[in-house]
Amino acid sequence: QVQLQESGPGLVKSSETLSLTCSVSGVAVTGSSYYWAWVRQSPGKGLEWIGNVYGTGGNYYNPSLKSRVTISVDMSKNQFSLDLTSVTAADTAVYYCARQYCSGDDCYRLFDWGQGTLVTVSS
Amino acid sequence: SYDLTQPPSVSVTPGQTATITCSGDKLGERFVSWYQQKPGQSPMVVIYQNSKRPSGIPARLSGSNSGNTATLTISGTQATDEADYYCQAWDSRTVVFGGGTKLTVL
């Protein structure tokens, strides 16, 4: 059974960097055909995909966030991480990590979601 | 950027069929996934590759995709189907989500 669990600060100050980690159990993050993704949901709003990373390197990012986002993998810990710089109140959201199926240059469904973690950006 | 449009809300009485649409330019040429999200829970994929159901998803949930519209159909709707539903596609190396549809079971 694959499980994902987000961790990180629940409160980040405006203009600072939001850093979250997703711990993966039940499968190696280096497995083929799978990318590891971050999705966020502002309070009362819809889903926004942030980006993903392949286990051995390679990323896709949401163009609207690309200049501020880095998603990386730590194979030794079977984890992947999100760094979002220069945060503002608009970055307040529940952040989810998830496994994403990709093939070639195309990515598809997101599955095996974490429970989500609320990050609030304070001024 | 690519946009997916969903109706904000759909209402259905128990036992009836609920239809949730997702519209986008030439959407039928892409694979669409659908996610169900209940209050306080993480999203869960209920349909992928337009019409496939993950294990554990009941057969009364079905999907189709043609032209500019993908459709999630819930037959014999139950109270437990009340949730937000999101469609999702891939465009220009980016995941795109629809705005979401709140399904209310009256």
PDB file of C-alpha atoms in Angstrom:
ATOM      1  CA  GLN A   1       0.000   0.000   0.000  1.00  0.00           C
ATOM      2  CA  VAL A   2       1.458   3.328  -1.081  1.00  0.00           C
ATOM      3  CA  GLN A   3       1.213   6.185   1.381  1.00  0.00           C
ATOM      4  CA  LEU A   4       2.269   9.806   1.127  1.00  0.00           C
ATOM      5  CA  GLN A   5       2.604  12.202   4.043  1.00  0.00           C
ATOM      6  CA  GLU A   6       3.283  15.924   3.873  1.00  0.00           C
ATOM      7  CA  SER A   7       5.273  17.713   6.547  1.00  0.00           C
ATOM      8  CA  GLY A   8       6.547  21.218   7.132  1.00  0.00           C
ATOM      9  CA  PRO A   9       5.767  24.510   8.832  1.00  0.00           C
ATOM     10  CA  GLY A  10       2.142  25.515   9.036  1.00  0.00           C
ATOM     11  CA  LEU A  11       3.007  29.200   9.169  1.00  0.00           C
ATOM     12  CA  VAL A  12       5.365  31.084   6.871  1.00  0.00           C
ATOM     13  CA  LYS A  13       6.090  34.798   6.860  1.00  0.00           C
ATOM     14  CA  SER A  14       5.426  36.863   3.791  1.00  0.00           C
ATOM     15  CA  SER A  15       8.412  37.164   1.398  1.00  0.00           C
ATOM     16  CA  GLU A  16      10.045  34.051   2.859  1.00  0.00           C
ATOM     17  CA  THR A  17      10.336  30.541   1.408  1.00  0.00           C
ATOM     18  CA  LEU A  18       7.731  27.843   1.938  1.00  0.00           C
ATOM     19  CA  SER A  19       9.342  24.421   2.235  1.00  0.00           C
ATOM     20  CA  LEU A  20       7.425  21.147   2.440  1.00  0.00           C
ATOM     21  CA  THR A  21       8.443  17.513   2.317  1.00  0.00           C
ATOM     22  CA  CYS A  22       6.448  14.497   1.220  1.00  0.00           C
ATOM     23  CA  SER A  23       7.491  11.164   2.693  1.00  0.00           C
ATOM     24  CA  VAL A  24       6.654   8.166   0.526  1.00  0.00           C
ATOM     25  CA  SER A  25       6.189   4.606   1.758  1.00  0.00           C
ATOM     26  CA  GLY A  26       5.306   1.456  -0.119  1.00  0.00           C
ATOM     27  CA  VAL A  27       7.104   2.353  -3.343  1.00  0.00           C
ATOM     28  CA  ALA A  28      10.469   3.775  -4.299  1.00  0.00           C
ATOM     29  CA  VAL A  29      10.410   7.344  -5.585  1.00  0.00           C
ATOM     30  CA  THR A  30      12.766   6.182  -8.316  1.00  0.00           C
ATOM     31  CA  GLY A  31      10.119   3.896  -9.809  1.00  0.00           C
ATOM     32  CA  SER A  32       9.537   4.219 -13.547  1.00  0.00           C
ATOM     33  CA  SER A  33       6.493   5.898 -15.138  1.00  0.00           C
ATOM     34  CA  TYR A  34       5.742   7.843 -12.002  1.00  0.00           C
ATOM     35  CA  TYR A  35       6.316  11.448 -11.206  1.00  0.00           C
ATOM     36  CA  TRP A  36       5.816  13.026  -7.800  1.00  0.00           C
ATOM     37  CA  ALA A  37       3.604  16.074  -7.718  1.00  0.00           C
ATOM     38  CA  TRP A  38       2.454  18.959  -5.581  1.00  0.00           C
ATOM     39  CA  VAL A  39      -1.057  20.371  -5.780  1.00  0.00           C
ATOM     40  CA  ARG A  40      -2.524  23.142  -3.696  1.00  0.00           C
ATOM     41  CA  GLN A  41      -5.987  24.358  -2.822  1.00  0.00           C
ATOM     42  CA  SER A  42      -6.662  27.823  -1.461  1.00  0.00           C
ATOM     43  CA  PRO A  43      -9.420  27.990   1.162  1.00  0.00           C
ATOM     44  CA  GLY A  44     -12.759  27.415  -0.490  1.00  0.00           C
ATOM     45  CA  LYS A  45     -11.207  27.295  -3.949  1.00  0.00           C
ATOM     46  CA  GLY A  46     -10.322  24.727  -6.571  1.00  0.00           C
ATOM     47  CA  LEU A  47      -7.229  22.643  -7.231  1.00  0.00           C
ATOM     48  CA  GLU A  48      -4.019  24.130  -8.626  1.00  0.00           C
ATOM     49  CA  TRP A  49      -1.182  21.919  -9.840  1.00  0.00           C
ATOM     50  CA  ILE A  50       2.217  23.268  -8.820  1.00  0.00           C
ATOM     51  CA  GLY A  51       4.530  20.857 -10.581  1.00  0.00           C
ATOM     52  CA  ASN A  52       6.179  17.458 -10.400  1.00  0.00           C
ATOM     53  CA  VAL A  53       9.505  15.695 -10.407  1.00  0.00           C
ATOM     54  CA  TYR A  54      10.742  12.389 -11.793  1.00  0.00           C
ATOM     55  CA  GLY A  55      12.570  10.100  -9.422  1.00  0.00           C
ATOM     56  CA  THR A  56      15.860  10.354 -11.238  1.00  0.00           C
ATOM     57  CA  GLY A  57      15.498  13.998 -12.184  1.00  0.00           C
ATOM     58  CA  GLY A  58      13.424  16.074 -14.534  1.00  0.00           C
ATOM     59  CA  ASN A  59      10.529  18.382 -13.740  1.00  0.00           C
ATOM     60  CA  TYR A  60       7.405  19.939 -15.099  1.00  0.00           C
ATOM     61  CA  TYR A  61       6.190  23.159 -13.489  1.00  0.00           C
ATOM     62  CA  ASN A  62       3.058  25.268 -13.659  1.00  0.00           C
ATOM     63  CA  PRO A  63       4.105  28.278 -15.779  1.00  0.00           C
ATOM     64  CA  SER A  64       2.333  30.642 -13.400  1.00  0.00           C
ATOM     65  CA  LEU A  65       4.571  29.511 -10.524  1.00  0.00           C
ATOM     66  CA  LYS A  66       7.681  28.331 -12.327  1.00  0.00           C
ATOM     67  CA  SER A  67       9.861  31.308 -11.391  1.00  0.00           C
ATOM     68  CA  ARG A  68       9.339  30.625  -7.682  1.00  0.00           C
ATOM     69  CA  VAL A  69       9.139  26.819  -7.477  1.00  0.00           C
ATOM     70  CA  THR A  70      11.664  24.047  -7.058  1.00  0.00           C
ATOM     71  CA  ILE A  71      10.610  20.413  -6.630  1.00  0.00           C
ATOM     72  CA  SER A  72      13.317  17.898  -5.853  1.00  0.00           C
ATOM     73  CA  VAL A  73      13.754  14.268  -4.842  1.00  0.00           C
ATOM     74  CA  ASP A  74      15.806  12.781  -2.022  1.00  0.00           C
ATOM     75  CA  MET A  75      16.238   9.129  -3.001  1.00  0.00           C
ATOM     76  CA  SER A  76      18.088   8.252   0.189  1.00  0.00           C
ATOM     77  CA  LYS A  77      15.075   9.244   2.288  1.00  0.00           C
ATOM     78  CA  ASN A  78      12.416   8.262  -0.261  1.00  0.00           C
ATOM     79  CA  GLN A  79      11.038  11.773  -0.111  1.00  0.00           C
ATOM     80  CA  PHE A  80      10.408  14.691  -2.394  1.00  0.00           C
ATOM     81  CA  SER A  81      10.208  18.351  -1.529  1.00  0.00           C
ATOM     82  CA  LEU A  82       8.675  21.643  -2.534  1.00  0.00           C
ATOM     83  CA  ASP A  83      10.285  25.052  -2.184  1.00  0.00           C
ATOM     84  CA  LEU A  84       8.204  28.111  -3.029  1.00  0.00           C
ATOM     85  CA  THR A  85      10.016  31.421  -2.702  1.00  0.00           C
ATOM     86  CA  SER A  86       8.795  34.959  -2.035  1.00  0.00           C
ATOM     87  CA  VAL A  87       5.436  33.854  -0.682  1.00  0.00           C
ATOM     88  CA  THR A  88       2.470  36.161  -0.207  1.00  0.00           C
ATOM     89  CA  ALA A  89      -0.971  35.737   1.328  1.00  0.00           C
ATOM     90  CA  ALA A  90      -2.119  34.356  -2.020  1.00  0.00           C
ATOM     91  CA  ASP A  91       0.025  31.285  -1.354  1.00  0.00           C
ATOM     92  CA  THR A  92      -2.035  30.366   1.717  1.00  0.00           C
ATOM     93  CA  ALA A  93      -3.476  26.962   0.889  1.00  0.00           C
ATOM     94  CA  VAL A  94      -3.687  23.295   1.686  1.00  0.00           C
ATOM     95  CA  TYR A  95      -0.740  21.665  -0.035  1.00  0.00           C
ATOM     96  CA  TYR A  96      -1.087  18.083  -1.225  1.00  0.00           C
ATOM     97  CA  CYS A  97       1.534  15.722  -2.524  1.00  0.00           C
ATOM     98  CA  ALA A  98       0.540  12.964  -4.919  1.00  0.00           C
ATOM     99  CA  ARG A  99       1.885  10.354  -7.287  1.00  0.00           C
ATOM    100  CA  GLN A 100       1.335  11.102 -10.965  1.00  0.00           C
ATOM    101  CA  TYR A 101       1.415   8.703 -13.882  1.00  0.00           C
ATOM    102  CA  CYS A 102       3.396   9.994 -16.857  1.00  0.00           C
ATOM    103  CA  SER A 103       4.423   8.445 -20.161  1.00  0.00           C
ATOM    104  CA  GLY A 104       6.825  10.121 -22.528  1.00  0.00           C
ATOM    105  CA  ASP A 105       6.179  13.841 -22.458  1.00  0.00           C
ATOM    106  CA  ASP A 106       2.612  13.449 -21.216  1.00  0.00           C
ATOM    107  CA  CYS A 107       1.325  13.194 -17.683  1.00  0.00           C
ATOM    108  CA  TYR A 108      -2.022  11.924 -16.616  1.00  0.00           C
ATOM    109  CA  ARG A 109      -3.862  11.025 -13.438  1.00  0.00           C
ATOM    110  CA  LEU A 110      -2.800  11.958  -9.948  1.00  0.00           C
ATOM    111  CA  PHE A 111      -3.334   9.245  -7.402  1.00  0.00           C
ATOM    112  CA  ASP A 112      -2.129   8.166  -3.986  1.00  0.00           C
ATOM    113  CA  TRP A 113      -2.670  11.606  -2.490  1.00  0.00           C
ATOM    114  CA  GLY A 114      -1.352  12.699   0.872  1.00  0.00           C
ATOM    115  CA  GLN A 115      -3.764  14.053   3.457  1.00  0.00           C
ATOM    116  CA  GLY A 116      -2.704  17.626   2.809  1.00  0.00           C
ATOM    117  CA  THR A 117      -1.162  20.257   5.036  1.00  0.00           C
ATOM    118  CA  LEU A 118      -2.408  23.791   5.569  1.00  0.00           C
ATOM    119  CA  VAL A 119       0.190  26.492   5.128  1.00  0.00           C
ATOM    120  CA  THR A 120      -0.714  30.017   6.133  1.00  0.00           C
ATOM    121  CA  VAL A 121       1.328  32.984   4.991  1.00  0.00           C
ATOM    122  CA  SER A 122       1.380  35.754   7.546  1.00  0.00           C
ATOM    123  CA  SER A 123       2.392  39.337   7.161  1.00  0.00           C
TER     124      SER A 123
ATOM    125  CA  SER B   1      -3.235  28.873 -21.443  1.00  0.00           C
ATOM    126  CA  TYR B   2      -5.676  26.010 -21.718  1.00  0.00           C
ATOM    127  CA  ASP B   3      -8.955  26.301 -19.841  1.00  0.00           C
ATOM    128  CA  LEU B   4     -11.397  23.667 -18.640  1.00  0.00           C
ATOM    129  CA  THR B   5     -14.895  24.864 -17.820  1.00  0.00           C
ATOM    130  CA  GLN B   6     -17.256  23.109 -15.435  1.00  0.00           C
ATOM    131  CA  PRO B   7     -20.659  24.171 -14.110  1.00  0.00           C
ATOM    132  CA  PRO B   8     -20.256  25.420 -10.526  1.00  0.00           C
ATOM    133  CA  SER B   9     -23.068  23.252  -9.241  1.00  0.00           C
ATOM    134  CA  VAL B  10     -25.289  20.345 -10.172  1.00  0.00           C
ATOM    135  CA  SER B  11     -28.212  19.045  -8.168  1.00  0.00           C
ATOM    136  CA  VAL B  12     -29.789  15.621  -8.338  1.00  0.00           C
ATOM    137  CA  THR B  13     -32.335  13.613  -6.378  1.00  0.00           C
ATOM    138  CA  PRO B  14     -31.307  10.248  -4.981  1.00  0.00           C
ATOM    139  CA  GLY B  15     -31.573   7.445  -7.495  1.00  0.00           C
ATOM    140  CA  GLN B  16     -31.455   9.768 -10.489  1.00  0.00           C
ATOM    141  CA  THR B  17     -28.589  10.321 -12.920  1.00  0.00           C
ATOM    142  CA  ALA B  18     -26.161  13.179 -12.397  1.00  0.00           C
ATOM    143  CA  THR B  19     -24.205  14.570 -15.325  1.00  0.00           C
ATOM    144  CA  ILE B  20     -21.194  16.820 -14.868  1.00  0.00           C
ATOM    145  CA  THR B  21     -19.576  18.333 -17.926  1.00  0.00           C
ATOM    146  CA  CYS B  22     -16.091  19.654 -18.580  1.00  0.00           C
ATOM    147  CA  SER B  23     -15.453  21.750 -21.675  1.00  0.00           C
ATOM    148  CA  GLY B  24     -12.221  22.670 -23.397  1.00  0.00           C
ATOM    149  CA  ASP B  25     -10.897  23.247 -26.885  1.00  0.00           C
ATOM    150  CA  LYS B  26     -10.532  19.882 -28.664  1.00  0.00           C
ATOM    151  CA  LEU B  27     -10.727  18.200 -25.273  1.00  0.00           C
ATOM    152  CA  GLY B  28     -11.665  14.952 -26.948  1.00  0.00           C
ATOM    153  CA  GLU B  29      -8.101  14.704 -28.248  1.00  0.00           C
ATOM    154  CA  ARG B  30      -6.759  14.513 -24.699  1.00  0.00           C
ATOM    155  CA  PHE B  31      -7.107  12.109 -21.836  1.00  0.00           C
ATOM    156  CA  VAL B  32      -9.312  13.396 -19.015  1.00  0.00           C
ATOM    157  CA  SER B  33      -9.336  12.353 -15.385  1.00  0.00           C
ATOM    158  CA  TRP B  34     -12.039  13.103 -12.839  1.00  0.00           C
ATOM    159  CA  TYR B  35     -11.509  13.597  -9.109  1.00  0.00           C
ATOM    160  CA  GLN B  36     -13.973  13.450  -6.253  1.00  0.00           C
ATOM    161  CA  GLN B  37     -13.313  15.523  -3.158  1.00  0.00           C
ATOM    162  CA  LYS B  38     -15.455  15.344  -0.056  1.00  0.00           C
ATOM    163  CA  PRO B  39     -15.248  18.030   2.670  1.00  0.00           C
ATOM    164  CA  GLY B  40     -12.038  17.812   4.642  1.00  0.00           C
ATOM    165  CA  GLN B  41     -10.636  15.030   2.462  1.00  0.00           C
ATOM    166  CA  SER B  42      -8.009  14.760  -0.225  1.00  0.00           C
ATOM    167  CA  PRO B  43      -9.129  14.449  -3.842  1.00  0.00           C
ATOM    168  CA  MET B  44      -9.480  10.942  -5.192  1.00  0.00           C
ATOM    169  CA  VAL B  45      -9.383   9.908  -8.832  1.00  0.00           C
ATOM    170  CA  VAL B  46     -12.635   8.254  -9.871  1.00  0.00           C
ATOM    171  CA  ILE B  47     -12.163   8.193 -13.661  1.00  0.00           C
ATOM    172  CA  TYR B  48      -8.946   8.248 -15.683  1.00  0.00           C
ATOM    173  CA  GLN B  49      -8.122   8.012 -19.385  1.00  0.00           C
ATOM    174  CA  ASN B  50     -11.634   9.354 -20.082  1.00  0.00           C
ATOM    175  CA  SER B  51     -13.570   6.288 -18.999  1.00  0.00           C
ATOM    176  CA  LYS B  52     -11.503   3.915 -16.871  1.00  0.00           C
ATOM    177  CA  ARG B  53     -12.355   3.345 -13.230  1.00  0.00           C
ATOM    178  CA  PRO B  54      -9.721   2.640 -10.572  1.00  0.00           C
ATOM    179  CA  SER B  55     -10.334  -0.423  -8.474  1.00  0.00           C
ATOM    180  CA  GLY B  56     -12.931   0.218  -5.810  1.00  0.00           C
ATOM    181  CA  ILE B  57     -14.836   2.855  -7.774  1.00  0.00           C
ATOM    182  CA  PRO B  58     -18.423   1.684  -8.382  1.00  0.00           C
ATOM    183  CA  ALA B  59     -19.596   1.034 -11.917  1.00  0.00           C
ATOM    184  CA  ARG B  60     -22.344   3.619 -11.591  1.00  0.00           C
ATOM    185  CA  LEU B  61     -19.648   6.239 -12.148  1.00  0.00           C
ATOM    186  CA  SER B  62     -18.716   6.478 -15.803  1.00  0.00           C
ATOM    187  CA  GLY B  63     -16.912   8.880 -18.081  1.00  0.00           C
ATOM    188  CA  SER B  64     -16.804   9.850 -21.717  1.00  0.00           C
ATOM    189  CA  ASN B  65     -14.926  12.373 -23.813  1.00  0.00           C
ATOM    190  CA  SER B  66     -15.628  13.587 -27.321  1.00  0.00           C
ATOM    191  CA  GLY B  67     -15.330  16.794 -29.265  1.00  0.00           C
ATOM    192  CA  ASN B  68     -14.950  19.637 -26.810  1.00  0.00           C
ATOM    193  CA  THR B  69     -16.688  18.024 -23.841  1.00  0.00           C
ATOM    194  CA  ALA B  70     -15.893  15.376 -21.293  1.00  0.00           C
ATOM    195  CA  THR B  71     -18.713  14.049 -19.146  1.00  0.00           C
ATOM    196  CA  LEU B  72     -18.847  12.358 -15.770  1.00  0.00           C
ATOM    197  CA  THR B  73     -22.071  10.437 -15.288  1.00  0.00           C
ATOM    198  CA  ILE B  74     -23.255   9.097 -11.963  1.00  0.00           C
ATOM    199  CA  SER B  75     -26.147   6.679 -12.311  1.00  0.00           C
ATOM    200  CA  GLY B  76     -28.398   5.889  -9.379  1.00  0.00           C
ATOM    201  CA  THR B  77     -26.884   8.750  -7.410  1.00  0.00           C
ATOM    202  CA  GLN B  78     -26.502   8.141  -3.701  1.00  0.00           C
ATOM    203  CA  ALA B  79     -26.117  10.542  -0.810  1.00  0.00           C
ATOM    204  CA  THR B  80     -22.493   9.433  -0.517  1.00  0.00           C
ATOM    205  CA  ASP B  81     -21.815  10.870  -3.991  1.00  0.00           C
ATOM    206  CA  GLU B  82     -22.307  14.403  -2.706  1.00  0.00           C
ATOM    207  CA  ALA B  83     -18.915  16.040  -3.231  1.00  0.00           C
ATOM    208  CA  ASP B  84     -16.896  18.407  -5.374  1.00  0.00           C
ATOM    209  CA  TYR B  85     -15.797  16.973  -8.710  1.00  0.00           C
ATOM    210  CA  TYR B  86     -12.858  18.213 -10.780  1.00  0.00           C
ATOM    211  CA  CYS B  87     -11.870  17.348 -14.310  1.00  0.00           C
ATOM    212  CA  GLN B  88      -8.213  17.384 -15.309  1.00  0.00           C
ATOM    213  CA  ALA B  89      -6.218  17.256 -18.519  1.00  0.00           C
ATOM    214  CA  TRP B  90      -2.628  17.762 -19.657  1.00  0.00           C
ATOM    215  CA  ASP B  91      -1.655  20.620 -21.915  1.00  0.00           C
ATOM    216  CA  SER B  92       1.712  22.088 -22.857  1.00  0.00           C
ATOM    217  CA  ARG B  93       3.464  20.067 -20.169  1.00  0.00           C
ATOM    218  CA  THR B  94       1.101  21.354 -17.512  1.00  0.00           C
ATOM    219  CA  VAL B  95      -1.740  19.833 -15.534  1.00  0.00           C
ATOM    220  CA  VAL B  96      -4.951  21.801 -15.979  1.00  0.00           C
ATOM    221  CA  PHE B  97      -7.894  21.427 -13.618  1.00  0.00           C
ATOM    222  CA  GLY B  98     -11.428  22.525 -14.189  1.00  0.00           C
ATOM    223  CA  GLY B  99     -12.895  24.916 -11.645  1.00  0.00           C
ATOM    224  CA  GLY B 100     -14.858  22.170  -9.957  1.00  0.00           C
ATOM    225  CA  THR B 101     -18.529  21.242  -9.693  1.00  0.00           C
ATOM    226  CA  LYS B 102     -20.363  20.877  -6.415  1.00  0.00           C
ATOM    227  CA  LEU B 103     -22.746  17.946  -6.656  1.00  0.00           C
ATOM    228  CA  THR B 104     -25.680  18.233  -4.289  1.00  0.00           C
ATOM    229  CA  VAL B 105     -27.897  15.236  -3.652  1.00  0.00           C
ATOM    230  CA  LEU B 106     -31.246  16.653  -2.640  1.00  0.00           C
TER     231      LEU B 106
END
